CSV table of C-alpha atoms and ligand atoms in Angstrom, one decimal:
chain,number,residue,atom,x,y,z
A,1447,MET,CA,0.0,0.0,0.0
A,1448,GLN,CA,1.4,3.4,-1.0
A,1449,LYS,CA,2.6,5.6,1.8
A,1450,SER,CA,2.3,9.4,2.2
A,1451,PHE,CA,5.1,11.8,3.2
A,1452,ILE,CA,2.8,12.8,6.1
A,1453,GLU,CA,3.5,10.4,9.0
A,1454,ILE,CA,0.3,8.4,9.6
A,1455,PRO,CA,0.4,5.6,12.2
A,1456,SER,CA,-0.9,2.3,11.3
A,1457,GLY,CA,-4.7,1.9,12.2
A,1458,HIS,CA,-5.3,5.6,11.7
A,1459,PRO,CA,-8.8,6.2,10.2
A,1460,PHE,CA,-7.4,8.6,7.4
A,1461,PRO,CA,-4.4,7.0,5.6
A,1462,LEU,CA,-3.4,7.9,2.1
A,1463,TYR,CA,-5.8,5.3,0.7
A,1464,ASN,CA,-8.8,6.8,2.2
A,1465,LEU,CA,-8.9,10.5,1.4
A,1466,PRO,CA,-12.5,11.3,2.6
A,1467,TYR,CA,-13.8,14.5,1.4
A,1468,GLY,CA,-15.5,17.2,3.7
A,1469,ALA,CA,-16.2,21.0,4.0
A,1470,PHE,CA,-14.4,22.8,6.8
A,1471,GLU,CA,-14.2,26.3,8.3
A,1472,HIS,CA,-10.7,27.8,8.9
A,1473,LYS,CA,-10.1,31.4,9.9
A,1474,GLY,CA,-13.6,32.4,8.9
A,1475,LYS,CA,-13.6,30.8,5.4
A,1476,THR,CA,-15.2,27.6,4.4
A,1477,SER,CA,-13.4,25.3,2.1
A,1478,ILE,CA,-13.4,21.9,0.7
A,1479,GLY,CA,-10.7,19.3,1.6
A,1480,VAL,CA,-9.7,15.8,2.0
A,1481,ALA,CA,-8.5,14.2,5.4
A,1482,ILE,CA,-5.0,12.8,5.4
A,1483,GLY,CA,-3.8,11.6,8.8
A,1484,ASP,CA,-4.5,14.4,11.2
A,1485,ASP,CA,-4.4,17.1,8.6
A,1486,VAL,CA,-6.7,18.3,5.9
A,1487,LEU,CA,-5.6,19.2,2.4
A,1488,ASN,CA,-7.3,22.4,1.2
A,1489,LEU,CA,-8.6,21.6,-2.2
A,1490,THR,CA,-10.2,25.0,-2.7
A,1491,LEU,CA,-6.9,26.6,-2.3
A,1492,LEU,CA,-5.1,24.0,-4.3
A,1493,GLU,CA,-7.5,24.6,-7.2
A,1494,GLU,CA,-7.3,28.4,-6.8
A,1495,LYS,CA,-3.5,28.2,-7.1
A,1496,GLY,CA,-3.8,26.3,-10.3
A,1497,LEU,CA,-2.2,23.2,-8.8
A,1498,LEU,CA,-5.0,20.8,-9.1
A,1499,LYS,CA,-3.9,19.3,-12.5
A,1500,VAL,CA,-6.5,16.9,-13.5
A,1501,GLY,CA,-7.2,16.8,-17.2
A,1502,ALA,CA,-10.7,15.2,-16.7
A,1503,LEU,CA,-11.9,18.4,-15.2
A,1504,ASN,CA,-11.1,20.4,-18.4
A,1505,GLY,CA,-10.1,23.5,-16.5
A,1506,LYS,CA,-13.4,23.6,-14.7
A,1507,LYS,CA,-13.3,24.9,-11.2
A,1508,VAL,CA,-15.2,22.4,-8.9
A,1509,PHE,CA,-14.0,23.2,-5.4
A,1510,ASN,CA,-14.6,27.0,-5.3
A,1511,HIS,CA,-17.8,26.3,-3.2
A,1512,THR,CA,-18.8,25.7,0.4
A,1513,THR,CA,-20.2,22.2,-0.4
A,1514,LEU,CA,-19.2,19.3,-2.6
A,1515,ASN,CA,-22.2,19.4,-4.9
A,1516,ALA,CA,-20.5,20.8,-8.0
A,1517,PHE,CA,-17.7,18.1,-7.7
A,1518,LEU,CA,-20.3,15.4,-7.2
A,1519,ALA,CA,-22.1,16.4,-10.5
A,1520,THR,CA,-18.9,15.9,-12.5
A,1521,GLY,CA,-19.3,12.1,-12.5
A,1522,LYS,CA,-17.4,8.9,-11.7
A,1523,SER,CA,-14.5,9.3,-14.2
A,1524,CYS,CA,-13.7,12.8,-12.6
A,1525,TRP,CA,-14.0,11.6,-9.2
A,1526,SER,CA,-11.6,8.9,-9.9
A,1527,ALA,CA,-9.0,11.2,-11.8
A,1528,VAL,CA,-9.1,13.6,-8.9
A,1529,ARG,CA,-8.5,10.8,-6.4
A,1530,GLN,CA,-5.5,9.4,-8.4
A,1531,PHE,CA,-4.1,12.9,-8.6
A,1532,LEU,CA,-4.3,13.5,-4.9
A,1533,ILE,CA,-2.9,10.1,-4.0
A,1534,HIS,CA,0.1,10.9,-6.3
A,1535,LEU,CA,0.4,14.5,-4.8
A,1536,LEU,CA,0.6,13.1,-1.3
A,1537,ALA,CA,2.6,10.0,-1.9
A,1538,VAL,CA,6.0,9.7,-0.2
A,1539,ASP,CA,7.9,9.7,-3.7
A,1540,THR,CA,6.4,12.9,-5.0
A,1541,PRO,CA,8.5,16.0,-4.1
A,1542,ASP,CA,6.1,18.8,-5.3
A,1543,LEU,CA,4.4,19.3,-1.9
A,1544,ARG,CA,6.7,17.2,0.2
A,1545,ASP,CA,9.7,19.5,-0.4
A,1546,ASN,CA,8.0,22.8,-0.5
A,1547,GLU,CA,7.5,23.7,3.1
A,1548,ALA,CA,5.8,27.1,2.6
A,1549,LEU,CA,3.2,25.5,0.2
A,1550,ARG,CA,2.7,22.6,2.6
A,1551,ARG,CA,2.0,24.9,5.6
A,1552,GLU,CA,-0.5,26.7,3.4
A,1553,LEU,CA,-2.3,23.6,2.0
A,1554,LEU,CA,-2.1,21.2,5.0
A,1555,ILE,CA,-4.0,22.4,8.1
A,1556,PRO,CA,-4.2,20.4,11.3
A,1557,GLN,CA,-7.7,19.1,11.9
A,1558,SER,CA,-7.5,20.3,15.5
A,1559,GLN,CA,-7.7,24.0,13.9
A,1560,ILE,CA,-10.8,23.5,11.8
A,1561,LEU,CA,-14.6,23.3,12.3
A,1562,MET,CA,-16.4,20.7,10.2
A,1563,LYS,CA,-19.5,21.9,8.2
A,1564,MET,CA,-22.1,20.1,6.1
A,1565,PRO,CA,-20.2,18.5,3.3
A,1566,VAL,CA,-23.1,18.7,0.8
A,1567,HIS,CA,-26.3,20.6,0.3
A,1568,VAL,CA,-28.8,17.8,0.7
A,1569,GLY,CA,-31.8,18.4,-1.6
A,1570,GLY,CA,-33.5,15.1,-1.0
A,1571,TYR,CA,-33.2,12.5,1.9
A,1572,THR,CA,-34.8,9.0,1.7
A,1573,ASP,CA,-34.7,6.5,4.5
A,1574,PHE,CA,-34.8,2.8,3.8
A,1575,TYR,CA,-35.6,0.0,6.1
A,1576,SER,CA,-33.3,-2.7,4.7
A,1577,SER,CA,-32.3,-4.7,7.6
A,1578,LEU,CA,-34.2,-7.9,8.0
A,1579,GLU,CA,-33.3,-8.1,11.6
A,1580,HIS,CA,-34.3,-4.5,12.3
A,1581,ALA,CA,-37.7,-4.9,10.3
A,1582,THR,CA,-38.4,-8.1,12.2
A,1583,ASN,CA,-37.5,-6.7,15.7
A,1584,LEU,CA,-39.6,-3.5,15.1
A,1585,GLY,CA,-42.4,-5.5,13.6
A,1586,LYS,CA,-42.6,-7.9,16.7
A,1587,MET,CA,-42.8,-4.7,18.9
A,1588,PHE,CA,-45.0,-2.4,17.0
A,1589,ARG,CA,-47.4,-4.9,15.3
A,1590,ASP,CA,-47.5,-8.6,15.6
A,1591,PRO,CA,-44.9,-10.9,17.4
A,1592,THR,CA,-46.0,-13.9,15.4
A,1593,ASN,CA,-46.0,-12.3,12.0
A,1594,PRO,CA,-43.6,-9.3,12.2
A,1595,LEU,CA,-42.7,-8.8,8.5
A,1596,LEU,CA,-45.3,-7.2,6.3
A,1597,PRO,CA,-46.1,-9.2,3.0
A,1598,ASN,CA,-44.2,-6.5,0.8
A,1599,TRP,CA,-41.0,-6.5,2.8
A,1600,LYS,CA,-39.1,-9.2,0.9
A,1601,HIS,CA,-40.3,-7.8,-2.5
A,1602,ILE,CA,-39.7,-4.1,-2.1
A,1603,PRO,CA,-36.8,-2.2,-0.5
A,1604,VAL,CA,-39.2,-0.3,1.8
A,1605,GLY,CA,-38.4,3.4,2.3
A,1606,TYR,CA,-39.9,6.8,2.9
A,1607,ASP,CA,-39.0,10.3,1.9
A,1608,GLY,CA,-37.5,12.0,4.9
A,1609,ARG,CA,-36.7,15.6,5.7
A,1610,ALA,CA,-33.5,16.9,4.0
A,1611,SER,CA,-33.5,20.3,5.9
A,1612,ALA,CA,-33.1,18.7,9.2
A,1613,ILE,CA,-30.0,16.8,8.3
A,1614,VAL,CA,-27.1,18.3,10.3
A,1615,VAL,CA,-23.4,17.7,10.7
A,1616,SER,CA,-21.9,15.7,13.6
A,1617,GLY,CA,-21.6,17.8,16.8
A,1618,THR,CA,-24.9,19.7,16.2
A,1619,LYS,CA,-27.1,19.3,19.4
A,1620,ILE,CA,-30.5,17.7,18.9
A,1621,LYS,CA,-33.4,19.1,20.9
A,1622,ARG,CA,-35.9,16.7,22.4
A,1623,PRO,CA,-39.0,17.0,20.2
A,1624,LYS,CA,-42.6,17.6,21.3
A,1625,GLY,CA,-45.5,15.9,19.6
A,1626,GLN,CA,-48.6,13.9,20.1
A,1627,LEU,CA,-48.2,11.0,22.5
A,1628,LYS,CA,-51.0,8.4,23.0
A,1629,ILE,CA,-50.5,6.7,26.4
A,1630,GLY,CA,-52.7,3.7,27.1
A,1631,GLU,CA,-56.4,4.4,26.8
A,1632,ASP,CA,-56.2,8.1,27.5
A,1633,ALA,CA,-56.7,10.9,25.0
A,1634,PRO,CA,-53.6,12.0,23.1
A,1635,ILE,CA,-51.5,14.7,24.6
A,1636,CYS,CA,-48.9,17.1,23.2
A,1637,ALA,CA,-45.6,16.7,25.1
A,1638,PRO,CA,-41.9,16.1,24.8
A,1639,THR,CA,-41.1,12.6,23.8
A,1640,ARG,CA,-40.5,10.1,26.6
A,1641,GLN,CA,-38.9,7.6,24.2
A,1642,PHE,CA,-36.0,9.4,22.5
A,1643,ASP,CA,-34.1,6.9,20.4
A,1644,THR,CA,-31.4,6.9,17.7
A,1645,GLU,CA,-30.7,4.5,14.8
A,1646,VAL,CA,-27.3,3.6,13.6
A,1647,GLU,CA,-27.2,3.9,9.7
A,1648,LEU,CA,-25.0,4.6,6.8
A,1649,GLY,CA,-26.0,7.4,4.3
A,1650,PHE,CA,-25.1,7.0,0.8
A,1651,VAL,CA,-24.4,10.3,-1.0
A,1652,ILE,CA,-25.6,10.6,-4.6
A,1653,GLY,CA,-23.1,11.8,-7.0
A,1654,THR,CA,-24.8,12.1,-10.4
A,1655,GLY,CA,-28.6,11.9,-10.6
A,1656,ASN,CA,-31.1,11.1,-13.3
A,1657,GLU,CA,-33.6,13.0,-15.3
A,1658,LEU,CA,-37.2,13.0,-14.1
A,1659,GLY,CA,-39.0,10.2,-15.8
A,1660,TYR,CA,-35.9,8.2,-16.6
A,1661,PRO,CA,-35.0,5.3,-14.1
A,1662,ILE,CA,-31.5,4.3,-13.1
A,1663,SER,CA,-30.9,0.7,-14.1
A,1664,ILE,CA,-29.7,-1.7,-11.4
A,1665,ASP,CA,-26.5,-2.4,-13.4
A,1666,LEU,CA,-25.6,1.3,-13.5
A,1667,ALA,CA,-26.9,2.2,-10.1
A,1668,SER,CA,-23.6,2.1,-8.2
A,1669,ASP,CA,-22.0,4.5,-10.7
A,1670,HIS,CA,-24.3,7.2,-9.5
A,1671,VAL,CA,-23.2,7.0,-5.9
A,1672,PHE,CA,-20.2,9.1,-4.7
A,1673,GLY,CA,-19.6,7.9,-1.2
A,1674,VAL,CA,-20.7,7.1,2.3
A,1675,VAL,CA,-21.2,8.9,5.7
A,1676,VAL,CA,-22.3,7.5,9.2
A,1677,LEU,CA,-25.8,8.5,10.0
A,1678,LEU,CA,-27.6,8.8,13.2
A,1679,ASP,CA,-31.5,8.8,12.6
A,1680,TRP,CA,-33.0,10.3,15.8
A,1681,SER,CA,-36.3,8.9,16.5
A,1682,ALA,CA,-39.2,9.5,18.9
A,1683,ARG,CA,-40.8,6.2,19.3
A,1684,ASP,CA,-44.0,7.3,21.2
A,1685,ILE,CA,-44.7,9.9,18.5
A,1686,GLN,CA,-43.8,7.4,15.8
A,1687,ARG,CA,-46.1,4.7,17.2
A,1688,TRP,CA,-49.2,7.0,17.4
A,1689,GLU,CA,-48.7,8.8,14.0
A,1690,TYR,CA,-47.2,6.1,11.6
A,1691,VAL,CA,-50.5,4.5,10.3
A,1692,PRO,CA,-51.2,4.8,7.4
A,1693,LEU,CA,-48.5,7.1,5.9
A,1694,GLY,CA,-45.4,6.1,7.7
A,1695,PRO,CA,-42.9,8.1,9.8
A,1696,PHE,CA,-43.4,12.0,10.1
A,1697,LEU,CA,-42.8,14.1,13.2
A,1698,GLY,CA,-41.2,11.1,15.0
A,1699,LYS,CA,-38.3,11.4,12.6
A,1700,ASN,CA,-38.0,14.8,10.9
A,1701,PHE,CA,-36.6,16.8,13.7
A,1702,GLY,CA,-33.0,15.9,13.1
A,1703,THR,CA,-30.6,13.5,11.5
A,1704,THR,CA,-26.9,13.6,12.2
A,1705,ILE,CA,-24.2,12.7,9.6
A,1706,SER,CA,-20.4,12.4,9.9
A,1707,PRO,CA,-18.6,15.2,8.3
A,1708,TRP,CA,-16.3,13.1,6.1
A,1709,ILE,CA,-17.6,11.4,3.0
A,1710,VAL,CA,-15.6,8.2,2.3
A,1711,THR,CA,-15.7,7.5,-1.4
A,1712,MET,CA,-17.0,4.3,-3.0
A,1713,GLU,CA,-13.7,3.9,-4.6
A,1714,ALA,CA,-12.0,3.6,-1.3
A,1715,LEU,CA,-14.5,1.1,-0.1
A,1716,GLN,CA,-14.0,-1.3,-3.0
A,1717,PRO,CA,-11.7,-3.7,-1.1
A,1718,PHE,CA,-14.4,-4.1,1.6
A,1719,SER,CA,-17.1,-5.4,-0.8
A,1720,VAL,CA,-18.8,-8.6,0.2
A,1721,GLN,CA,-21.8,-10.6,-1.1
A,1722,GLY,CA,-25.0,-9.8,0.7
A,1723,PRO,CA,-27.4,-12.4,2.2
A,1724,VAL,CA,-29.5,-14.8,-0.1
A,1725,GLN,CA,-32.7,-13.2,-1.1
A,1726,ASP,CA,-35.7,-15.6,-1.1
A,1727,PRO,CA,-38.0,-15.0,-2.8
A,1728,LYS,CA,-36.0,-13.8,-5.9
A,1729,PRO,CA,-36.5,-10.0,-6.4
A,1730,LEU,CA,-38.2,-8.9,-9.6
A,1731,PRO,CA,-36.1,-8.5,-12.6
A,1732,TYR,CA,-35.4,-4.7,-12.1
A,1733,LEU,CA,-33.9,-5.5,-8.7
A,1734,SER,CA,-32.2,-8.7,-9.7
A,1735,ARG,CA,-28.5,-8.8,-9.5
A,1736,GLN,CA,-26.1,-10.3,-6.9
A,1737,ASN,CA,-26.6,-8.1,-3.8
A,1738,THR,CA,-23.3,-6.6,-2.5
A,1739,ASN,CA,-22.6,-5.0,0.8
A,1740,PHE,CA,-19.5,-3.7,2.5
A,1741,ASP,CA,-17.8,-5.1,5.5
A,1742,ILE,CA,-17.9,-1.9,7.7
A,1743,ASP,CA,-17.9,-2.2,11.5
A,1744,LEU,CA,-20.1,0.2,13.4
A,1745,HIS,CA,-19.8,1.0,17.1
A,1746,LEU,CA,-22.7,2.7,19.0
A,1747,GLN,CA,-21.7,4.5,22.1
A,1748,ILE,CA,-23.4,6.5,24.8
A,1749,LYS,CA,-22.1,9.1,27.3
A,1750,THR,CA,-24.2,10.6,30.0
A,1751,GLN,CA,-23.4,13.8,31.9
A,1752,LYS,CA,-21.9,11.7,34.8
A,1753,MET,CA,-19.6,9.8,32.5
A,1754,ASP,CA,-16.1,10.9,31.3
A,1755,THR,CA,-15.8,8.6,28.3
A,1756,TYR,CA,-18.1,6.9,25.9
A,1757,LYS,CA,-19.3,3.4,26.5
A,1758,GLU,CA,-20.1,0.9,23.7
A,1759,ILE,CA,-23.6,-0.5,23.8
A,1760,ALA,CA,-23.7,-2.0,20.4
A,1761,HIS,CA,-21.4,-3.4,17.6
A,1762,THR,CA,-22.9,-4.1,14.2
A,1763,ASN,CA,-21.8,-4.4,10.5
A,1764,TYR,CA,-23.2,-3.2,7.3
A,1765,LYS,CA,-22.7,-6.6,5.7
A,1766,TYR,CA,-25.9,-7.9,7.3
A,1767,MET,CA,-28.3,-5.7,5.2
A,1768,TYR,CA,-30.8,-7.6,3.2
A,1769,TRP,CA,-31.3,-4.9,0.4
A,1770,ASP,CA,-28.3,-3.6,-1.2
A,1771,LEU,CA,-27.4,0.0,-2.3
A,1772,ALA,CA,-27.9,-0.8,-6.1
A,1773,GLN,CA,-31.3,-2.3,-5.3
A,1774,GLN,CA,-32.3,0.8,-3.4
A,1775,VAL,CA,-31.3,3.2,-6.2
A,1776,ALA,CA,-32.9,1.1,-8.8
A,1777,HIS,CA,-36.2,0.9,-6.7
A,1778,HIS,CA,-36.1,4.6,-5.8
A,1779,THR,CA,-36.0,5.6,-9.6
A,1780,VAL,CA,-37.9,2.8,-11.2
A,1781,ASN,CA,-41.1,5.2,-11.3
A,1782,GLY,CA,-38.8,7.9,-12.8
A,1783,CYS,CA,-38.2,9.8,-9.5
A,1784,ASN,CA,-35.1,12.0,-10.0
A,1785,LEU,CA,-32.2,11.6,-7.7
A,1786,GLN,CA,-29.8,14.6,-7.6
A,1787,PRO,CA,-26.3,15.4,-6.5
A,1788,GLY,CA,-25.9,15.6,-2.8
A,1789,ASP,CA,-29.2,13.6,-2.1
A,1790,ILE,CA,-28.7,11.1,0.8
A,1791,LEU,CA,-30.0,7.6,1.0
A,1792,GLY,CA,-30.1,6.2,4.5
A,1793,THR,CA,-29.7,2.5,4.7
A,1794,GLY,CA,-32.2,2.0,7.5
A,1795,THR,CA,-31.1,0.8,10.9
A,1796,ILE,CA,-28.2,-1.6,10.6
A,1797,SER,CA,-29.0,-4.4,13.1
A,1798,GLY,CA,-27.2,-7.8,13.1
A,1799,PRO,CA,-28.5,-11.2,14.2
A,1800,THR,CA,-27.6,-11.0,17.9
A,1801,PRO,CA,-28.8,-8.7,20.7
A,1802,GLY,CA,-25.4,-7.0,21.0
A,1803,SER,CA,-25.6,-6.1,17.4
A,1804,TYR,CA,-29.0,-4.2,17.4
A,1805,GLY,CA,-28.6,-0.6,16.0
A,1806,SER,CA,-31.2,1.2,18.1
A,1807,LEU,CA,-32.2,1.6,21.8
A,1808,ILE,CA,-35.7,0.2,21.2
A,1809,GLU,CA,-34.1,-3.1,20.0
A,1810,LEU,CA,-31.2,-3.1,22.6
A,1811,THR,CA,-33.7,-2.6,25.5
A,1812,TRP,CA,-36.5,-4.6,23.8
A,1813,GLY,CA,-39.0,-1.8,24.0
A,1814,GLY,CA,-37.6,-0.5,27.3
A,1815,ALA,CA,-38.0,-4.0,29.1
A,1816,HIS,CA,-34.3,-4.5,29.6
A,1817,PRO,CA,-32.4,-1.3,30.6
A,1818,ILE,CA,-28.9,-0.7,29.7
A,1819,HIS,CA,-26.6,-0.5,32.8
A,1820,LEU,CA,-23.8,2.1,32.7
A,1821,ASN,CA,-20.5,2.1,34.7
A,1822,SER,CA,-21.7,5.5,36.2
A,1823,GLY,CA,-24.4,3.5,38.1
A,1824,GLU,CA,-27.2,4.9,35.8
A,1825,GLU,CA,-29.4,3.0,33.5
A,1826,ARG,CA,-31.0,3.9,30.3
A,1827,THR,CA,-34.0,2.6,28.2
A,1828,TYR,CA,-34.3,5.7,26.0
A,1829,LEU,CA,-32.2,9.0,26.0
A,1830,ALA,CA,-32.1,11.5,28.9
A,1831,ASP,CA,-31.5,15.2,28.4
A,1832,ASN,CA,-27.7,15.8,28.0
A,1833,ASP,CA,-26.9,12.3,26.9
A,1834,SER,CA,-24.5,12.0,24.0
A,1835,MET,CA,-24.5,9.3,21.3
A,1836,GLN,CA,-21.8,8.5,18.9
A,1837,VAL,CA,-21.3,6.1,16.1
A,1838,VAL,CA,-17.7,5.2,15.1
A,1839,ALA,CA,-17.3,3.2,11.9
A,1840,MET,CA,-14.2,1.5,10.4
A,1841,ALA,CA,-13.5,-0.9,7.6
A,1842,LYS,CA,-10.5,-3.3,8.0
A,1843,LYS,CA,-8.9,-5.9,5.7
A,1844,GLY,CA,-5.4,-7.2,6.3
A,1845,ASP,CA,-3.2,-4.1,6.8
A,1846,LEU,CA,-5.7,-1.7,5.2
A,1847,CYS,CA,-7.9,0.1,7.6
A,1848,ILE,CA,-10.1,3.0,6.8
A,1849,GLY,CA,-12.2,5.1,9.1
A,1850,PHE,CA,-15.3,7.4,8.8
A,1851,GLY,CA,-14.5,9.9,11.6
A,1852,GLY,CA,-17.7,9.3,13.6
A,1853,ALA,CA,-21.1,11.0,14.1
A,1854,GLU,CA,-22.0,12.4,17.5
A,1855,ALA,CA,-24.7,14.5,19.1
A,1856,THR,CA,-26.0,15.5,22.5
A,1857,VAL,CA,-29.6,15.6,23.5
A,1858,LEU,CA,-31.0,19.1,24.5
A,1859,SER,CA,-33.9,19.5,26.7
A,1860,ALA,CA,-37.2,20.3,25.0
A,1861,ASP,CA,-37.4,23.5,27.0
A,1862,ASP,CA,-33.9,24.7,26.0
A,1863,VAL,CA,-34.0,28.3,24.8
B,575,LIG,CA1,-34.2,5.1,10.2
């Protein structure tokens, strides 16, 4: 594996091979960059100085914006060409930047000195429901323990259109939502949620979209996807339970969704590709292709106000998902719906087969019946005010290890002003 002239310890989430993209603020200016070790390479400045020498871009400026949308719209061959150029520029054998200290100081900024911003403008957000284990667990709790899966589930990658404007970058506090709760036989009330939960997911970032009316075929679906972020889908279970029939999630979900600031590219993820689970019954022809997932470990962690460090409460993996990314894209567009650069497709909660691998509090505590005991002496079923949740994700294969940088947020009281 090629090394960088920047010293990066083994096991670091951002080796030369990874180069995830993000938007960051430094000295009052927002720029685009890639993470390399503990630094960020300022691509906005690199381009401005005429040093981004990538023929595929045809002299077009793509990083002179505060989000990545213009770059995403250039397409797969440009993404790949820029990646190859950056790997070469940062490689140990390339002197251009390595031996020019003044330029290096200008272009490489320690991540400790930057503030991460939303990497893309999200125009559309869709959340799927593609984990068989999660759909089964929720079906048992919300509906029928003996028949948890609805008849459509193994035929359709079930999803709903979420709220793009409420997607925020890691570190943004999430306020406890108020809404209608229906408790027992009493009349509904409007109050802060008592069942504040979160779901561990990945969010796939669409690169190039499709014209309204023209579906993306399953064979071309993955070419339209630029990269992946970690996603926390905040959920108010009591609001959700009362409102979701017949049109699905609404106010139980659209008050906040956290994403990690660094987008790991699909190209960097290729070595971690694995076959998905057997699909029976066989999906319809427009969804038929070997389903492929990625071997990405996700760790869900909690920290209350009384705790100094995060405690892991679940460890799951994206490889368990029943419906894969290409099937989600093909299904999303089969009716002609148009995806656009910067759209995010949430995978749905990533739950594995064992209780320690469930990706939400409602599953981990089985509807609140089995509280989680913390080393602070506290216990949790759902989230209390000032609790923080974090997901850290990492893919490993032999010596190759790439990280996502994590998504984290703290719960604010419903009355916070
Ligand atoms: Ca979700």
